[in-house]
């Protein structure tokens, strides 16, 4: 568990630094660029959660986590999918099945 936490903190710090304003205006834009389908900018949460649940690309998943934090105001730990699922359980209208 300690190793996972250390790796996720390091990955998050790296992604926050790498997804910078020279290329993207925000994390949602980065998530969409790394993704394979457009994300509804008026309601991005379903697309971001879908990306977190289904993608095997760490660039996509990490950008989606950062964008989901921005969209919800919740400080999700990088790659903590159970925390996202727990949040979704309490916000069913926001999350896709």
mmCIF file with all atom_site columns, C-alpha atoms in Angstrom:
data_model
loop_
_atom_site.group_PDB
_atom_site.id
_atom_site.type_symbol
_atom_site.label_atom_id
_atom_site.label_alt_id
_atom_site.label_comp_id
_atom_site.label_asym_id
_atom_site.label_entity_id
_atom_site.label_seq_id
_atom_site.pdbx_PDB_ins_code
_atom_site.Cartn_x
_atom_site.Cartn_y
_atom_site.Cartn_z
_atom_site.occupancy
_atom_site.B_iso_or_equiv
_atom_site.pdbx_formal_charge
_atom_site.auth_seq_id
_atom_site.auth_comp_id
_atom_site.auth_asym_id
_atom_site.auth_atom_id
_atom_site.pdbx_PDB_model_num
ATOM 1  C CA . UNK A 1 1  ? 0.000   0.000  0.000   1.00 0.00 ? 1  UNK A CA 1
ATOM 2  C CA . UNK A 1 2  ? 2.840   2.378  0.873   1.00 0.00 ? 2  UNK A CA 1
ATOM 3  C CA . UNK A 1 3  ? 4.508   1.664  -2.457  1.00 0.00 ? 3  UNK A CA 1
ATOM 4  C CA . UNK A 1 4  ? 1.279   2.352  -4.370  1.00 0.00 ? 4  UNK A CA 1
ATOM 5  C CA . UNK A 1 5  ? 0.783   5.612  -2.496  1.00 0.00 ? 5  UNK A CA 1
ATOM 6  C CA . UNK A 1 6  ? 4.350   6.714  -3.193  1.00 0.00 ? 6  UNK A CA 1
ATOM 7  C CA . UNK A 1 7  ? 4.112   5.858  -6.890  1.00 0.00 ? 7  UNK A CA 1
ATOM 8  C CA . UNK A 1 8  ? 0.734   7.567  -7.292  1.00 0.00 ? 8  UNK A CA 1
ATOM 9  C CA . UNK A 1 9  ? 1.960   10.771 -5.570  1.00 0.00 ? 9  UNK A CA 1
ATOM 10 C CA . UNK A 1 10 ? 5.031   10.859 -7.797  1.00 0.00 ? 10 UNK A CA 1
ATOM 11 C CA . UNK A 1 11 ? 2.964   10.206 -10.920 1.00 0.00 ? 11 UNK A CA 1
ATOM 12 C CA . UNK A 1 12 ? 0.482   12.917 -9.961  1.00 0.00 ? 12 UNK A CA 1
ATOM 13 C CA . UNK A 1 13 ? 3.240   15.476 -9.383  1.00 0.00 ? 13 UNK A CA 1
ATOM 14 C CA . UNK A 1 14 ? 4.807   14.575 -12.728 1.00 0.00 ? 14 UNK A CA 1
ATOM 15 C CA . UNK A 1 15 ? 1.500   14.815 -14.600 1.00 0.00 ? 15 UNK A CA 1
ATOM 16 C CA . UNK A 1 16 ? 0.606   18.154 -12.990 1.00 0.00 ? 16 UNK A CA 1
ATOM 17 C CA . UNK A 1 17 ? 3.971   19.470 -14.179 1.00 0.00 ? 17 UNK A CA 1
ATOM 18 C CA . UNK A 1 18 ? 3.783   17.898 -17.659 1.00 0.00 ? 18 UNK A CA 1
ATOM 19 C CA . UNK A 1 19 ? 0.232   18.971 -18.474 1.00 0.00 ? 19 UNK A CA 1
ATOM 20 C CA . UNK A 1 20 ? 1.099   22.610 -18.727 1.00 0.00 ? 20 UNK A CA 1
ATOM 21 C CA . UNK A 1 21 ? -0.509  25.723 -20.182 1.00 0.00 ? 21 UNK A CA 1
ATOM 22 C CA . UNK A 1 22 ? 1.739   25.725 -23.250 1.00 0.00 ? 22 UNK A CA 1
ATOM 23 C CA . UNK A 1 23 ? -0.237  22.767 -24.596 1.00 0.00 ? 23 UNK A CA 1
ATOM 24 C CA . UNK A 1 24 ? -3.529  22.649 -22.689 1.00 0.00 ? 24 UNK A CA 1
ATOM 25 C CA . UNK A 1 25 ? -5.642  25.315 -21.016 1.00 0.00 ? 25 UNK A CA 1
ATOM 26 C CA . UNK A 1 26 ? -6.863  22.856 -18.361 1.00 0.00 ? 26 UNK A CA 1
ATOM 27 C CA . UNK A 1 27 ? -6.858  19.190 -17.345 1.00 0.00 ? 27 UNK A CA 1
ATOM 28 C CA . UNK A 1 28 ? -10.167 18.521 -19.113 1.00 0.00 ? 28 UNK A CA 1
ATOM 29 C CA . UNK A 1 29 ? -8.632  19.580 -22.404 1.00 0.00 ? 29 UNK A CA 1
ATOM 30 C CA . UNK A 1 30 ? -5.670  17.266 -21.748 1.00 0.00 ? 30 UNK A CA 1
ATOM 31 C CA . UNK A 1 31 ? -7.950  14.333 -20.884 1.00 0.00 ? 31 UNK A CA 1
ATOM 32 C CA . UNK A 1 32 ? -9.882  14.857 -24.083 1.00 0.00 ? 32 UNK A CA 1
ATOM 33 C CA . UNK A 1 33 ? -6.661  15.047 -26.119 1.00 0.00 ? 33 UNK A CA 1
ATOM 34 C CA . UNK A 1 34 ? -5.392  11.776 -24.656 1.00 0.00 ? 34 UNK A CA 1
ATOM 35 C CA . UNK A 1 35 ? -8.785  10.108 -25.002 1.00 0.00 ? 35 UNK A CA 1
ATOM 36 C CA . UNK A 1 36 ? -10.313 8.410  -27.977 1.00 0.00 ? 36 UNK A CA 1
ATOM 37 C CA . UNK A 1 37 ? -13.653 10.186 -27.915 1.00 0.00 ? 37 UNK A CA 1
ATOM 38 C CA . UNK A 1 38 ? -14.744 13.754 -27.170 1.00 0.00 ? 38 UNK A CA 1
ATOM 39 C CA . UNK A 1 39 ? -15.842 14.652 -23.659 1.00 0.00 ? 39 UNK A CA 1
ATOM 40 C CA . UNK A 1 40 ? -18.987 16.723 -23.163 1.00 0.00 ? 40 UNK A CA 1
ATOM 41 C CA . UNK A 1 41 ? -17.563 19.938 -21.739 1.00 0.00 ? 41 UNK A CA 1
ATOM 42 C CA . UNK A 1 42 ? -20.909 20.984 -20.255 1.00 0.00 ? 42 UNK A CA 1
ATOM 43 C CA . UNK A 1 43 ? -21.088 17.698 -18.301 1.00 0.00 ? 43 UNK A CA 1
ATOM 44 C CA . UNK A 1 44 ? -17.613 16.114 -18.328 1.00 0.00 ? 44 UNK A CA 1
ATOM 45 C CA . UNK A 1 45 ? -17.964 13.780 -15.344 1.00 0.00 ? 45 UNK A CA 1
ATOM 46 C CA . UNK A 1 46 ? -19.491 10.779 -17.178 1.00 0.00 ? 46 UNK A CA 1
ATOM 47 C CA . UNK A 1 47 ? -16.788 10.847 -19.854 1.00 0.00 ? 47 UNK A CA 1
ATOM 48 C CA . UNK A 1 48 ? -14.012 11.218 -17.298 1.00 0.00 ? 48 UNK A CA 1
ATOM 49 C CA . UNK A 1 49 ? -15.335 8.383  -15.131 1.00 0.00 ? 49 UNK A CA 1
ATOM 50 C CA . UNK A 1 50 ? -15.718 6.185  -18.212 1.00 0.00 ? 50 UNK A CA 1
ATOM 51 C CA . UNK A 1 51 ? -12.098 6.932  -19.149 1.00 0.00 ? 51 UNK A CA 1
ATOM 52 C CA . UNK A 1 52 ? -10.903 6.089  -15.624 1.00 0.00 ? 52 UNK A CA 1
ATOM 53 C CA . UNK A 1 53 ? -12.864 2.833  -15.636 1.00 0.00 ? 53 UNK A CA 1
ATOM 54 C CA . UNK A 1 54 ? -11.932 1.592  -19.092 1.00 0.00 ? 54 UNK A CA 1
ATOM 55 C CA . UNK A 1 55 ? -8.612  2.999  -20.282 1.00 0.00 ? 55 UNK A CA 1
ATOM 56 C CA . UNK A 1 56 ? -5.354  1.104  -19.961 1.00 0.00 ? 56 UNK A CA 1
ATOM 57 C CA . UNK A 1 57 ? -3.356  4.212  -20.970 1.00 0.00 ? 57 UNK A CA 1
ATOM 58 C CA . UNK A 1 58 ? -1.868  5.885  -17.884 1.00 0.00 ? 58 UNK A CA 1
ATOM 59 C CA . UNK A 1 59 ? -1.704  9.245  -19.685 1.00 0.00 ? 59 UNK A CA 1
ATOM 60 C CA . UNK A 1 60 ? -5.459  9.107  -20.267 1.00 0.00 ? 60 UNK A CA 1
ATOM 61 C CA . UNK A 1 61 ? -6.270  7.880  -16.779 1.00 0.00 ? 61 UNK A CA 1
ATOM 62 C CA . UNK A 1 62 ? -4.040  10.383 -15.003 1.00 0.00 ? 62 UNK A CA 1
ATOM 63 C CA . UNK A 1 63 ? -5.389  13.312 -17.031 1.00 0.00 ? 63 UNK A CA 1
ATOM 64 C CA . UNK A 1 64 ? -8.931  12.099 -16.337 1.00 0.00 ? 64 UNK A CA 1
ATOM 65 C CA . UNK A 1 65 ? -8.222  11.954 -12.590 1.00 0.00 ? 65 UNK A CA 1
ATOM 66 C CA . UNK A 1 66 ? -6.921  15.521 -12.577 1.00 0.00 ? 66 UNK A CA 1
ATOM 67 C CA . UNK A 1 67 ? -9.862  16.741 -14.667 1.00 0.00 ? 67 UNK A CA 1
ATOM 68 C CA . UNK A 1 68 ? -12.315 14.869 -12.409 1.00 0.00 ? 68 UNK A CA 1
ATOM 69 C CA . UNK A 1 69 ? -10.809 16.662 -9.411  1.00 0.00 ? 69 UNK A CA 1
ATOM 70 C CA . UNK A 1 70 ? -11.391 19.986 -11.151 1.00 0.00 ? 70 UNK A CA 1
ATOM 71 C CA . UNK A 1 71 ? -14.943 19.050 -12.140 1.00 0.00 ? 71 UNK A CA 1
ATOM 72 C CA . UNK A 1 72 ? -16.014 17.765 -8.710  1.00 0.00 ? 72 UNK A CA 1
ATOM 73 C CA . UNK A 1 73 ? -13.828 19.699 -6.277  1.00 0.00 ? 73 UNK A CA 1
ATOM 74 C CA . UNK A 1 74 ? -12.903 16.354 -4.674  1.00 0.00 ? 74 UNK A CA 1
ATOM 75 C CA . UNK A 1 75 ? -9.220  15.614 -4.024  1.00 0.00 ? 75 UNK A CA 1
ATOM 76 C CA . UNK A 1 76 ? -9.035  12.090 -5.465  1.00 0.00 ? 76 UNK A CA 1
ATOM 77 C CA . UNK A 1 77 ? -5.687  10.374 -5.025  1.00 0.00 ? 77 UNK A CA 1
ATOM 78 C CA . UNK A 1 78 ? -4.167  9.439  -8.358  1.00 0.00 ? 78 UNK A CA 1
ATOM 79 C CA . UNK A 1 79 ? -5.294  5.964  -9.473  1.00 0.00 ? 79 UNK A CA 1
ATOM 80 C CA . UNK A 1 80 ? -7.609  5.501  -6.462  1.00 0.00 ? 80 UNK A CA 1
ATOM 81 C CA . UNK A 1 81 ? -10.395 3.963  -8.510  1.00 0.00 ? 81 UNK A CA 1
ATOM 82 C CA . UNK A 1 82 ? -12.243 2.649  -5.411  1.00 0.00 ? 82 UNK A CA 1
ATOM 83 C CA . UNK A 1 83 ? -12.547 6.269  -4.192  1.00 0.00 ? 83 UNK A CA 1
ATOM 84 C CA . UNK A 1 84 ? -14.002 7.305  -7.554  1.00 0.00 ? 84 UNK A CA 1
ATOM 85 C CA . UNK A 1 85 ? -16.450 4.393  -7.423  1.00 0.00 ? 85 UNK A CA 1
ATOM 86 C CA . UNK A 1 86 ? -17.459 5.312  -3.863  1.00 0.00 ? 86 UNK A CA 1
ATOM 87 C CA . UNK A 1 87 ? -18.061 8.900  -4.939  1.00 0.00 ? 87 UNK A CA 1
ATOM 88 C CA . UNK A 1 88 ? -20.064 7.664  -7.932  1.00 0.00 ? 88 UNK A CA 1
ATOM 89 C CA . UNK A 1 89 ? -22.215 5.473  -5.685  1.00 0.00 ? 89 UNK A CA 1
ATOM 90 C CA . UNK A 1 90 ? -23.345 8.625  -3.925  1.00 0.00 ? 90 UNK A CA 1
ATOM 91 C CA . UNK A 1 91 ? -23.728 10.601 -7.163  1.00 0.00 ? 91 UNK A CA 1
ATOM 92 C CA . UNK A 1 92 ? -25.431 8.170  -9.509  1.00 0.00 ? 92 UNK A CA 1
ATOM 93 C CA . UNK A 1 93 ? -26.840 10.879 -11.767 1.00 0.00 ? 93 UNK A CA 1
ATOM 94 C CA . UNK A 1 94 ? -23.321 12.152 -12.432 1.00 0.00 ? 94 UNK A CA 1
ATOM 95 C CA . UNK A 1 95 ? -21.694 8.789  -13.163 1.00 0.00 ? 95 UNK A CA 1
ATOM 96 C CA . UNK A 1 96 ? -22.434 6.389  -16.003 1.00 0.00 ? 96 UNK A CA 1
ATOM 97 C CA . UNK A 1 97 ? -23.280 2.800  -15.276 1.00 0.00 ? 97 UNK A CA 1
#
